[in-house]
Coordinates of C-alpha atoms in Angstrom, one line a residue:
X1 CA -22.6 -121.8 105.7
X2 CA -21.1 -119.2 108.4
X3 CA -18.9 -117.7 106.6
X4 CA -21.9 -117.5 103.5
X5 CA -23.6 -115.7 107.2
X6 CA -21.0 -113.6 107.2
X7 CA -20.9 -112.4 103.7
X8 CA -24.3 -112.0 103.1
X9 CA -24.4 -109.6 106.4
X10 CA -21.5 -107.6 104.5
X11 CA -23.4 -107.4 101.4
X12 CA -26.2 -105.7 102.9
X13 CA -25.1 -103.3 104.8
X14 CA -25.8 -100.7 106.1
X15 CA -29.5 -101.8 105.9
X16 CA -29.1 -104.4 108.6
X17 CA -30.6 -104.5 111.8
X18 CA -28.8 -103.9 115.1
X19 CA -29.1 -107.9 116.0
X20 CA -27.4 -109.3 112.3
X21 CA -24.4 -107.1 113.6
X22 CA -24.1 -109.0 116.4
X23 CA -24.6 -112.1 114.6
X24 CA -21.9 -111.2 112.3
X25 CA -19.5 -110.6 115.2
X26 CA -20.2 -114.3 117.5
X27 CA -20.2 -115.9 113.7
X28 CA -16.6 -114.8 112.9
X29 CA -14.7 -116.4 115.7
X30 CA -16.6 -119.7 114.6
X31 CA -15.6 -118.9 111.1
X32 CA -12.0 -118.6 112.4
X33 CA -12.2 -121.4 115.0
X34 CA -13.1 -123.9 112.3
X35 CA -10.6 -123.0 109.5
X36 CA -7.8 -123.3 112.1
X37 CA -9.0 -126.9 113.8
X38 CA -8.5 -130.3 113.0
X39 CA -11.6 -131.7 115.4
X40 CA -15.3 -130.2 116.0
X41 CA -14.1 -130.6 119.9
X42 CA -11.0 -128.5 118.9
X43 CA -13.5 -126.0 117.3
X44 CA -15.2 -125.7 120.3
X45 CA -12.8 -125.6 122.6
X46 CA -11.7 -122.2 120.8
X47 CA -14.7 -120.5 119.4
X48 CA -17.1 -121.3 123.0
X49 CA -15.2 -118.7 125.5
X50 CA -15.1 -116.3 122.4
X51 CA -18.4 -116.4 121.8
X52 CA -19.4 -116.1 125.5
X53 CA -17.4 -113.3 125.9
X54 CA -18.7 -111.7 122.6
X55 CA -22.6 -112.1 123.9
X56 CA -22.0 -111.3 127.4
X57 CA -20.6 -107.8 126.7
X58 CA -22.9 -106.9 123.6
X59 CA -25.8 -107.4 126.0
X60 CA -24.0 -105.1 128.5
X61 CA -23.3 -102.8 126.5
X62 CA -27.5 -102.7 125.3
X63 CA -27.8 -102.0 128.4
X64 CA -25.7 -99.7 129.0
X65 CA -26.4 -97.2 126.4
X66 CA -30.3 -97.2 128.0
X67 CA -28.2 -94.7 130.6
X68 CA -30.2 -92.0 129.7
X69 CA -32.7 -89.5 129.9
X70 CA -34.6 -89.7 127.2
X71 CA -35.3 -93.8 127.8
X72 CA -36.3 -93.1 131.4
X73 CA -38.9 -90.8 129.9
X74 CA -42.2 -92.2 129.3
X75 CA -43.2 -89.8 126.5
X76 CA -39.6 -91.0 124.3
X77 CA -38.7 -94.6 125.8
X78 CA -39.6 -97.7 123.5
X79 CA -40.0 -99.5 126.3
X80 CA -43.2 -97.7 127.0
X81 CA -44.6 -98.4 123.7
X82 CA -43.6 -102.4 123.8
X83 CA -45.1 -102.8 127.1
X84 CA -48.1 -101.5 126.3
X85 CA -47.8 -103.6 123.1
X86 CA -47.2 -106.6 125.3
X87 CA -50.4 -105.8 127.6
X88 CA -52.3 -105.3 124.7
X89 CA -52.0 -109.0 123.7
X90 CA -51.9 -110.4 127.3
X91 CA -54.9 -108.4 128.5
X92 CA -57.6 -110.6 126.5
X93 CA -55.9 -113.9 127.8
X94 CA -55.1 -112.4 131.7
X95 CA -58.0 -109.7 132.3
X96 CA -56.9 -108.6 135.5
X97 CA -53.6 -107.4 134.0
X98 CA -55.6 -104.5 133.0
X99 CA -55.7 -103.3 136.8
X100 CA -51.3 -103.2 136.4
X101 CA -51.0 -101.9 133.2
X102 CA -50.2 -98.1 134.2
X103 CA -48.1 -99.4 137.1
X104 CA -46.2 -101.8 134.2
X105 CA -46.1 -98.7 131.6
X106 CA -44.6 -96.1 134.6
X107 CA -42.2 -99.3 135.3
X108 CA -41.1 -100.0 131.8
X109 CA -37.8 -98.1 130.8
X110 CA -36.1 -99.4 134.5
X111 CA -37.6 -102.8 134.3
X112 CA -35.9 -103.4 130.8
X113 CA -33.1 -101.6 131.4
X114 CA -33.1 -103.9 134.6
X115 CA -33.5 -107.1 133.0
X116 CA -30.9 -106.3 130.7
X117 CA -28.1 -105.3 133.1
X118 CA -29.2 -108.7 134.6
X119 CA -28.6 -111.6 131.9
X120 CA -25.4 -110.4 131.0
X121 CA -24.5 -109.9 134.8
X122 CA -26.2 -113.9 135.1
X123 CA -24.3 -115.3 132.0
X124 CA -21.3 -114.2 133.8
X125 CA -21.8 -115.6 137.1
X126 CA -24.8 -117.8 137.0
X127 CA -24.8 -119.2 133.3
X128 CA -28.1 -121.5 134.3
X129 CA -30.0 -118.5 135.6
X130 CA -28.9 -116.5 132.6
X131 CA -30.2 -118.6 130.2
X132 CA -33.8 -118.5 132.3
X133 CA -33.7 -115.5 132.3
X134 CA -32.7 -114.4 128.4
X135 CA -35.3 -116.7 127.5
X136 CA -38.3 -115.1 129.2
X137 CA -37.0 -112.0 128.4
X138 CA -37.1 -112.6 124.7
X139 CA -40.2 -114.7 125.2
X140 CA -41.7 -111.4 125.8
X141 CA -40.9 -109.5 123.3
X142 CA -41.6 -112.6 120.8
X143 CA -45.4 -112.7 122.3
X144 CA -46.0 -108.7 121.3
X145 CA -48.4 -109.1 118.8
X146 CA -46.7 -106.4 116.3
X147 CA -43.1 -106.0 117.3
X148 CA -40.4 -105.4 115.2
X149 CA -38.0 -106.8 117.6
X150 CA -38.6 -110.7 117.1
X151 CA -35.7 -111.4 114.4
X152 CA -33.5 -109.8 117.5
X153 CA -35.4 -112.3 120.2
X154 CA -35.2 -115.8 118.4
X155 CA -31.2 -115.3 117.1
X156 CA -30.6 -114.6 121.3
X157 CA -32.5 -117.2 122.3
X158 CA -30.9 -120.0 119.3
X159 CA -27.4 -118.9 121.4
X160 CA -28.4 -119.3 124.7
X161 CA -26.8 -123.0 124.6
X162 CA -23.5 -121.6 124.3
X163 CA -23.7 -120.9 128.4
X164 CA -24.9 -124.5 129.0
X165 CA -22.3 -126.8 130.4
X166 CA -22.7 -129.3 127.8
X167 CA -22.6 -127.0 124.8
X168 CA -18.9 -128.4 123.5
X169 CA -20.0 -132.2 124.1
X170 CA -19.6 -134.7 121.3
X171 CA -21.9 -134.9 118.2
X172 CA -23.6 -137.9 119.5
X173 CA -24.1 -136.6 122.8
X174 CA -26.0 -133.4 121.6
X175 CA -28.1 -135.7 119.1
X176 CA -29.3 -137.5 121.9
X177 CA -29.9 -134.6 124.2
X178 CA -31.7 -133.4 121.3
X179 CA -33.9 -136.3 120.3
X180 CA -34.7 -136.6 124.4
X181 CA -35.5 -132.7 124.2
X182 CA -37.8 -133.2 120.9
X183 CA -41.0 -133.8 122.4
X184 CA -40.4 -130.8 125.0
X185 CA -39.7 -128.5 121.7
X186 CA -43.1 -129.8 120.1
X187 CA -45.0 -129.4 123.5
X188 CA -43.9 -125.5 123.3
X189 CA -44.6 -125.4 120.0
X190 CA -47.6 -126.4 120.5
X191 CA -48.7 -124.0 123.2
X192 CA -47.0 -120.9 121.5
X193 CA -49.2 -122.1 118.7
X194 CA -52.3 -122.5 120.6
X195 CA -51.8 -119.3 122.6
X196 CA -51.4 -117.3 119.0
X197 CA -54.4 -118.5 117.9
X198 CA -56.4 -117.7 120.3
X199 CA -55.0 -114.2 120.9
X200 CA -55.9 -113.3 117.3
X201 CA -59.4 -115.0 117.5
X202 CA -59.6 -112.0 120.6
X203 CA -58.3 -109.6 118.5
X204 CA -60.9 -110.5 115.4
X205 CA -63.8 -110.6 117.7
X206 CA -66.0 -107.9 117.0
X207 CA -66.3 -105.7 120.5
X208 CA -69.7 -105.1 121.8
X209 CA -71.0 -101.8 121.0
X210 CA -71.5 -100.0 124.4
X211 CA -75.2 -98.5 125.3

């Protein structure tokens, strides 16, 4: 099924987005890792400080290329745009937002630039905290209500477990972390769910027409 991941990627491009190619490169060494081993513990114990590696420097090197002019200027920086995209679908649910919002736009571009710089420099040194923090990050950008940068947020966040200390346990052990973990997983569910819903309910709610 990875290498089928790998192939597939091939076969498209160049029409692929920035994140696939990453995906592509942290599926190869796992590709590699499991036609050279005799053992999924094996597997791990070769493709996990790979992989690590892989993520840690493709997410410095996101940041790295936001050194810039042009994405410290308001009037050119995407980072503007989502913001305001993420305000936009907070606002309704968190009213006084509103009264931050052209603090948060003026803040944008060095805030995710910031944040960036951060996970990577987190997975590196403080894998727990890294993990925390790559999943609000991309928790973020998953709650925009029109972003094109989801795909990107939910691959990051499905290898986050790699930086966990029991990412190269046993098979049974990570079937019984993830049964105990289940109802957790639904819970969110749930409350991503609910949180939609009632975001778009806002956003379908004829405004009152002002005297």
């Amino acid at each position: 099924a990875h290498l089928v991941n790998v192939v597939g990627w091939a076969d498209r491009m160049p029409a692929v987005w920035d994140y696939m190619c990453w995906c592509a490169l942290m599926e190869a060494p796992f590709v590699l890792a499991a036609a050279t081993s005799s053992s999924m513990a094996e597997t791990a114990r070769k493709f996990l400080p790979a992989m690590r590696a892989q993520l840690v420097v493709l997410y410095f090197s996101a940041a790295f290329w936001k050194l810039t002019s042009s994405w410290y200027d308001g009037h050119y920086s995407c980072s503007t745009v989502l913001m305001s995209e993420l305000l936009s679908g907070l606002e309704p649910l968190f009213p006084p937002l509103a009264t931050l919002s052209g603090l948060m736009l003026h803040a944008a571009p060095a805030l995710v630039a910031g944040i960036e710089f951060a996970v990577p420099a987190l997975l590196l040194l403080q894998p727990r905290h890294g993990v925390l923090l790559a999943l609000v990050f991309h928790q973020t950008i998953n709650l925009m209500p029109a972003t094109y940068a989801g795909g990107f947020s939910i691959a990051m966040c499905a290898r986050q477990i790699i930086f966990l200390p029991a990412a190269a346990a046993g098979a049974s052990a990570t079937l019984r972390r993830g049964v105990g973990f289940a109802p957790r997983a639904v819970g969110a569910t749930a409350l991503v769910a609910v949180t939609t819903g009632v975001r778009l309910f806002l956003g379908h709610t004829p405004a009152t027409p002002r005297p």
